[in-house]
Coordinates of C-alpha atoms in Angstrom, one line a residue:
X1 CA 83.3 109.8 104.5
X2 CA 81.7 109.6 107.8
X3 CA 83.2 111.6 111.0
X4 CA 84.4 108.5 112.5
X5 CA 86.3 107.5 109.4
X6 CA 88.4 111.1 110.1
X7 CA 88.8 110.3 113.6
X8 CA 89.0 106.3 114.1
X9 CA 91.0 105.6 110.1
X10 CA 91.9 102.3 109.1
X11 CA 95.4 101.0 110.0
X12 CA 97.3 98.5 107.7
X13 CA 100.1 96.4 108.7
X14 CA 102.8 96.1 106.4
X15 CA 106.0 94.2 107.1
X16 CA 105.4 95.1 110.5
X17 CA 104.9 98.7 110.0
X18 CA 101.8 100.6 110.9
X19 CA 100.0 103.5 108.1
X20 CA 97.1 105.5 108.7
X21 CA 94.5 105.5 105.5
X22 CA 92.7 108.5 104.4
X23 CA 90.0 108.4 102.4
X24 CA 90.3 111.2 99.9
X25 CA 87.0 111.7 97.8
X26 CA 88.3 113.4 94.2
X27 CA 86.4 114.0 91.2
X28 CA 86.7 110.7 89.2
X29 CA 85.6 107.1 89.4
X30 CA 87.9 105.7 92.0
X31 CA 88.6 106.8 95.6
X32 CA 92.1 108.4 96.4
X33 CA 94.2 106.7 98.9
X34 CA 96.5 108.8 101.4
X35 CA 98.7 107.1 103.2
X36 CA 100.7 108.4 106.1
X37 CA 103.2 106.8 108.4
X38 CA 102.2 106.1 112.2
X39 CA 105.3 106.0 114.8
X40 CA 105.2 103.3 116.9
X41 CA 107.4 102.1 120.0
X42 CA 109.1 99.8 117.7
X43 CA 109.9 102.2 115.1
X44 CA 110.1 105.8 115.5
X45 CA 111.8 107.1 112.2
X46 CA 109.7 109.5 110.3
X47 CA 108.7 108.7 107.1
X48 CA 111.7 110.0 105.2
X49 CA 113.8 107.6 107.0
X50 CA 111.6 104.5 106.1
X51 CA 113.6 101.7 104.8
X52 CA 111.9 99.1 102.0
X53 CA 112.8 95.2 102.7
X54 CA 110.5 94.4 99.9
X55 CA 112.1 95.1 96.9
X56 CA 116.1 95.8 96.1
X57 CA 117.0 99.1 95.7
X58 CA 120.4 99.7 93.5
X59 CA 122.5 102.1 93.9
X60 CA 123.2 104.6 90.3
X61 CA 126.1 107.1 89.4
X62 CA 123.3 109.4 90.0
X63 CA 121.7 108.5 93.2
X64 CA 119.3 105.0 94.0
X65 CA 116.8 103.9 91.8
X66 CA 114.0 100.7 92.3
X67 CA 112.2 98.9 89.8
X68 CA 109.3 96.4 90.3
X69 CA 106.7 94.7 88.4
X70 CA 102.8 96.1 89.0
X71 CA 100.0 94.8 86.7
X72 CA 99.0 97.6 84.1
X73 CA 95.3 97.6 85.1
X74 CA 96.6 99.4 88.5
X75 CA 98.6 102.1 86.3
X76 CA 96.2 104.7 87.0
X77 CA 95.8 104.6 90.4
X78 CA 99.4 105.6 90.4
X79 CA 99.1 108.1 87.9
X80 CA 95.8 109.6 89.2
X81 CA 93.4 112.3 87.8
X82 CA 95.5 114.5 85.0
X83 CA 98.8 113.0 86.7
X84 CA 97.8 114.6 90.2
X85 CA 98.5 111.3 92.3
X86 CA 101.6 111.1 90.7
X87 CA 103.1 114.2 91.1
X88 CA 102.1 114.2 94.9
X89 CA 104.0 111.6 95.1
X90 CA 107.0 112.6 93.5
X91 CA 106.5 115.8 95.6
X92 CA 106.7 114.2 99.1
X93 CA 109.4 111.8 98.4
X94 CA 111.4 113.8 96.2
X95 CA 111.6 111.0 93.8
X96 CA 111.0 110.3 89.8
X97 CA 108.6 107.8 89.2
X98 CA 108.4 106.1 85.7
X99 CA 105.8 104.0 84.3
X100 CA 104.9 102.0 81.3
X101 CA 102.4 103.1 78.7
X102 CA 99.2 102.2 79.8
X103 CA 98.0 98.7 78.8
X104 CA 101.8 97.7 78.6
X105 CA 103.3 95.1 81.0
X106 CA 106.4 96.0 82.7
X107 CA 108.1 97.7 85.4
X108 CA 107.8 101.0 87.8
X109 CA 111.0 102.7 88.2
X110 CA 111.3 104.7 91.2
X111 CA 114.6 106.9 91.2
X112 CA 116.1 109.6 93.5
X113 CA 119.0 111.2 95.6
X114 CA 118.4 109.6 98.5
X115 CA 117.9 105.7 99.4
X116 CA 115.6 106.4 102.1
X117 CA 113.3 108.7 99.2
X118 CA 113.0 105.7 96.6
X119 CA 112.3 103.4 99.9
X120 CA 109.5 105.7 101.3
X121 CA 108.3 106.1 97.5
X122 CA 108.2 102.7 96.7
X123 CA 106.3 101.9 100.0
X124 CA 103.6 104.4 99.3
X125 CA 103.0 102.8 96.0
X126 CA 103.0 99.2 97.2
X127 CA 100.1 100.3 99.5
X128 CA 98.5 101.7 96.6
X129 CA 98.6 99.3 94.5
X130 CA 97.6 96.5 97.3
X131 CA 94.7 99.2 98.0
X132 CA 93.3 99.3 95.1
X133 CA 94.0 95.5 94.0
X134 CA 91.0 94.5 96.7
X135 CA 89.0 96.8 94.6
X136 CA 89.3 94.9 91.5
X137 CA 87.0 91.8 90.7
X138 CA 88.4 88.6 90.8
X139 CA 89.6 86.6 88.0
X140 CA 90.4 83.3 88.7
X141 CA 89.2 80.5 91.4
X142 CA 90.7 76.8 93.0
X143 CA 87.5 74.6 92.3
X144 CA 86.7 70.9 92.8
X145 CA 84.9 70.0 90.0
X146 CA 81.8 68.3 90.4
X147 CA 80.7 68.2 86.5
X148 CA 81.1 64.1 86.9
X149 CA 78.7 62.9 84.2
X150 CA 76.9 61.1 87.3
X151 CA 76.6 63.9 89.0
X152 CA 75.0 65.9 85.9
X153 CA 72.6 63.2 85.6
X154 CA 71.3 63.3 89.3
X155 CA 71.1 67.1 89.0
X156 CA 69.0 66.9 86.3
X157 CA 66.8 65.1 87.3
X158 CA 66.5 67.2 90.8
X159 CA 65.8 70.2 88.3
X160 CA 63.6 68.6 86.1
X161 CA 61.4 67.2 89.7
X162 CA 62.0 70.6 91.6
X163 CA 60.3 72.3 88.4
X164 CA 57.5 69.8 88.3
X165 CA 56.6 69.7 91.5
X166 CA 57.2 73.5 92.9
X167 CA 57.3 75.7 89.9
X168 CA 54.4 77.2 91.7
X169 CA 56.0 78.3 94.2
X170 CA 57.4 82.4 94.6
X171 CA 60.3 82.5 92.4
X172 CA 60.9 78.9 91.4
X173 CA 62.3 78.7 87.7
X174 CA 64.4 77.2 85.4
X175 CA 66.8 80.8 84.8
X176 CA 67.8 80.2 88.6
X177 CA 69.8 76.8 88.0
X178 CA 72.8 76.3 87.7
X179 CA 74.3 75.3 84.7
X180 CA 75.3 71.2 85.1
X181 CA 78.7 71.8 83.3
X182 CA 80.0 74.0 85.9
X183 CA 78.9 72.4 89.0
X184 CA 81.6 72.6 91.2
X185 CA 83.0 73.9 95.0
X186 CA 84.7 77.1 95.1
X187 CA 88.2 77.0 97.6
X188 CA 89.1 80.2 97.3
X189 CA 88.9 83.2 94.7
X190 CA 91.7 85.0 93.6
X191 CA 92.5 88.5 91.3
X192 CA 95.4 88.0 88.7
X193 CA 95.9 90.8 86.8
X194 CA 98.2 90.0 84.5
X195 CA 99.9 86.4 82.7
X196 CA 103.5 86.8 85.5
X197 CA 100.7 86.7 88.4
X198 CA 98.8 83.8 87.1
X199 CA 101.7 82.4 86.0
X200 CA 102.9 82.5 89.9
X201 CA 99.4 81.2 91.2
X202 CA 100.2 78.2 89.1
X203 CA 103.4 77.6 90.8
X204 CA 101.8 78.2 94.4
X205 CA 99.5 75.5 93.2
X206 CA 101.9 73.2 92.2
X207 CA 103.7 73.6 95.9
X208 CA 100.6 72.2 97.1
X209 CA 100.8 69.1 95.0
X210 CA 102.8 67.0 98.2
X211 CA 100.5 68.2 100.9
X212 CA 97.3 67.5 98.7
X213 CA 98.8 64.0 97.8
X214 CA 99.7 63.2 101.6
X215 CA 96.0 63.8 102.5
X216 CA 94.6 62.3 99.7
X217 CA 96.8 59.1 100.3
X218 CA 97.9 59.2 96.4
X219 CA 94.4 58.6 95.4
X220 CA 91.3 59.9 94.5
X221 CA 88.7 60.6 97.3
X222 CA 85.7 59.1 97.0
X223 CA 82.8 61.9 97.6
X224 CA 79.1 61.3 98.2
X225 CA 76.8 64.5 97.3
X226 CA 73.4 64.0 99.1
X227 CA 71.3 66.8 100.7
X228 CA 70.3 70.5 100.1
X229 CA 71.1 73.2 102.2
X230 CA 70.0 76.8 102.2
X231 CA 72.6 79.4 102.9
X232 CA 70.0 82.2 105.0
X233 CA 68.2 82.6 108.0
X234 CA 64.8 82.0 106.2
X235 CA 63.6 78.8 104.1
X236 CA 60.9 81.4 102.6
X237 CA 63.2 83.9 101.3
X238 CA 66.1 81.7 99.9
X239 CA 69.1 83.3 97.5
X240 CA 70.9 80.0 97.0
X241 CA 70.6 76.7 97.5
X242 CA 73.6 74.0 97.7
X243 CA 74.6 70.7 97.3
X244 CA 76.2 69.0 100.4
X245 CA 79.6 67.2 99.3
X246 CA 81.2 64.8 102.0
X247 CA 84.0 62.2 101.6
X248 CA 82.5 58.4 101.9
X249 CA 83.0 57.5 105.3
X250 CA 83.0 60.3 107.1
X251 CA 86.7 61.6 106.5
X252 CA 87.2 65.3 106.6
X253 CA 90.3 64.6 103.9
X254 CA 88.2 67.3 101.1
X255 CA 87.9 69.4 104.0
X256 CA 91.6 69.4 105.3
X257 CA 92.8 70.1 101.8
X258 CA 90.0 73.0 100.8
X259 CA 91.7 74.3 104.1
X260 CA 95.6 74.0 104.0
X261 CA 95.1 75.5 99.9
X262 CA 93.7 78.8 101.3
X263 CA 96.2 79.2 104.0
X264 CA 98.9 78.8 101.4
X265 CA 97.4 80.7 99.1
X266 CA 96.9 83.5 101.9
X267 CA 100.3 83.3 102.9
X268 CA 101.3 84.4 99.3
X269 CA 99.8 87.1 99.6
X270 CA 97.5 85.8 96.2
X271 CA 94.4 84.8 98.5
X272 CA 92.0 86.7 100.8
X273 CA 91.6 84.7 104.1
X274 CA 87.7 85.5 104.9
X275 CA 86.8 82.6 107.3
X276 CA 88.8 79.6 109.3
X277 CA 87.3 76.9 107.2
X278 CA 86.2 77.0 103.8
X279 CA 82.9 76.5 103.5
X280 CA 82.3 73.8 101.0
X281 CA 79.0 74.2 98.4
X282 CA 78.3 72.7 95.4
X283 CA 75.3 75.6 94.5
X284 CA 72.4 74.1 92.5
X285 CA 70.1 77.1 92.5
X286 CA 71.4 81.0 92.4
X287 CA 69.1 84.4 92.2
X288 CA 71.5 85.9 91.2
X289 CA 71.4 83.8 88.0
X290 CA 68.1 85.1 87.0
X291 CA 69.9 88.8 86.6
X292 CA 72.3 88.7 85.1
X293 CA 73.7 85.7 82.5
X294 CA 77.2 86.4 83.0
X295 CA 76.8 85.7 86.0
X296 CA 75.6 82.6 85.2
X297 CA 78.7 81.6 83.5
X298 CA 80.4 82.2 86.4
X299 CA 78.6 79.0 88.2
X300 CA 78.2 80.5 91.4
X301 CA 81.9 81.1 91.3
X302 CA 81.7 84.4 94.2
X303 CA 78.7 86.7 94.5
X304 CA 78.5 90.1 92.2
X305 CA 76.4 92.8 93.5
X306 CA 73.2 93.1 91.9
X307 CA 70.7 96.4 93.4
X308 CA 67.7 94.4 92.5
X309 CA 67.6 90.4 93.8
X310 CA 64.3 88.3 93.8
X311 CA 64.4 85.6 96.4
X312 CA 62.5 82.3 95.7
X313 CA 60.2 80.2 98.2
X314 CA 62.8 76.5 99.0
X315 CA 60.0 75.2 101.8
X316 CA 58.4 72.8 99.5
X317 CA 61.8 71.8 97.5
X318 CA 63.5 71.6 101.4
X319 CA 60.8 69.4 102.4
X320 CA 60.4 66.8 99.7
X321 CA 64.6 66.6 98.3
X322 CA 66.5 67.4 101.4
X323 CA 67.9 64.2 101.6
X324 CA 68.4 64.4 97.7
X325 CA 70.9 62.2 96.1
X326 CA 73.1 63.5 93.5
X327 CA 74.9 60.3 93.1
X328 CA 78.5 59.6 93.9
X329 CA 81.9 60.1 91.9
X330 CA 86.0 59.9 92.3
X331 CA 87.2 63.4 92.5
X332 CA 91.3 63.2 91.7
X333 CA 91.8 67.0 90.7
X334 CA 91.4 70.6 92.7
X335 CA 92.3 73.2 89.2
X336 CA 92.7 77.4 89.1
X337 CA 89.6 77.9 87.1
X338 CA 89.4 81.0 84.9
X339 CA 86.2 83.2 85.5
X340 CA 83.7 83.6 82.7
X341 CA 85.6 80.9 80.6
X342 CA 84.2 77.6 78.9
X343 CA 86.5 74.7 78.0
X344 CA 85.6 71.8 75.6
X345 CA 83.7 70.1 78.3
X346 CA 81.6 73.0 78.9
X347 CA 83.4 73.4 82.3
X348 CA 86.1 76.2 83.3
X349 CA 89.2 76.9 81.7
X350 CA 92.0 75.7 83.9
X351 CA 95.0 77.7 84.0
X352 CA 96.6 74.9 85.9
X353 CA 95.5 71.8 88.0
X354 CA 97.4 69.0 90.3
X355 CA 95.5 65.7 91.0
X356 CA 95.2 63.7 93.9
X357 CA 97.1 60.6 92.7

């Protein structure tokens, strides 16, 4: 933890609500969060007076209690090392906080004397648990598949050329291509921890069905995949090269919808916003696929980190496919893909879908 971490912390906005977060480096695989309360002009009650709109607090013969769902894989950040997290909580709020046995699904309940205790305890959790939520890999992605058996075909036969042609050059081989079941663009990636939140992803992706439809005008979209693209600075030096996807005619219809599904999904709270427009890719080539073969099943899917990533040499594959044709195909269907599954088609597991018409 740098100096400027102590003196310059992160703030995070909350329901309107400012907190300061510390850093606290502890003995065990996971960094401690502390999180303390910032007065602002719009709110000025210390932290024992801190009221909780998220959740509904219920009054008890014996004082208030609070009970809310968290996915078991974020258990012990809650609990901490030998309890320790825990009981500092507990100790600041002057609260009781129960959880389920780890790996069991269920509730926290957060009981005390005073409402404004349980409120301030559940609100420490909840930033916790949100904390240590963007930590976690993600699970799940919205994808447009582009597995059309057309589509397989032309990419096939760019990977059966491309090998021909520049296997000479630094880095080009077959380990590095993608596999033609799983060709697809990623919308957006998303980390469900347990079945209640992919459950409510599906449901979010169902609320989309009437915008998706509007824009698609009830019908599938027509999409034209032609050109390579290389996503750094240097042709040389290339991690991955893409597929460019555009709707026949020129309509920016794939483009609008990639975009209005992220800003739902973001609104949820399920989704990550990381850039205005999503940047559509169907990848055809991956370094990262030569490292490691789960990644591999992934398609692309988001980047892992890898300490060790050869680069290969696109200037000759640039120069004679860059106006490469794929071929063309109807796409009708945008699905939440499961990472690091396989379906009968050799494509993603859906955990849910809505098509276009």
């Amino acid at each position: 933890m740098s100096v400027m971490d102590v003196l310059r912390p992160a703030l995070i906005n909350i329901n309107g609500r400012i907190y300061r977060r510390n850093t606290v480096k502890e003995e065990h695989d996971y960094e401690e969060e502390d999180f303390s309360f910032i007065e602002t002009p719009e709110r000025e009650e210390l932290l024992d007076d801190e009221t909780c709109d998220s959740y509904n607090i219920e009054q008890t013969e014996k004082g208030y209690r609070c009970a809310f769902d968290v996915p078991s894989a974020l258990y012990k950040y809650i609990i901490g090392k030998k309890g320790e997290t825990r009981r500092r909580l507990e100790f600041d709020t002057k609260t009781s906080i129960s959880l389920p046995k780890q790996g069991v699904e269920g509730q926290i309940v957060i009981t005390g004397s005073q409402k404004s205790a349980v409120s301030s305890a559940v609100t420490r959790v909840e930033l916790l648990v949100e904390s240590f939520r963007k930590k976690q890999p993600f699970t799940h992605f919205l994808s447009f598949p582009l597995n059309d058996p057309k589509i397989q075909e032309g990419f096939l036969r760019f990977k059966d050329e491309v090998l021909l042609q520049c296997s000479q050059d630094y880095g080009v081989e077959e380990s590095i291509f993608q596999n033609p079941a799983k060709l697809h663009l990623t919308v957006g990636t998303l980390t469900l921890l347990n079945d209640m939140e992919v459950q409510k992803a599906c449901a979010y992706l169902q609320e989309c069905g009437s915008f998706i439809r509007d824009i698609a005008e009830g019908k599938p979209l027509l999409l034209e995949v032609t050109g390579i693209e290389y996503m750094n600075d240097d042709p040389a030096m290339v991690d991955v090269l893409y597929a460019k996807v555009n709707v026949k005619g020129g309509s920016d219809r794939l483009q609008t919808i990639a975009d209005r599904l992220v800003e739902h999904f973001a609104s949820s709270g399920l989704m990550v916003r990381e850039w205005d427009r999503v940047k559509l890719h169907g990848t055809v080539m991956n370094t990262l696929f030569r490292k490691d073969s789960a990644v591999k099943e992934t398609g692309g899917a988001g980047r892992l980190t890898t300490t060790e990533r050869e680069a290969f040499d696109a200037r000759n594959i640039l120069k004679k496919y860059g106006a490469y044709s794929f071929g063309q195909f109807e796409l009708n269907t945008v699905q939440l893909s499961q990472r690091f599954s396989t379906d009968c088609t050799g494509y993603y597991t859906a955990a849910g879908s809505i098509s276009f018409s």
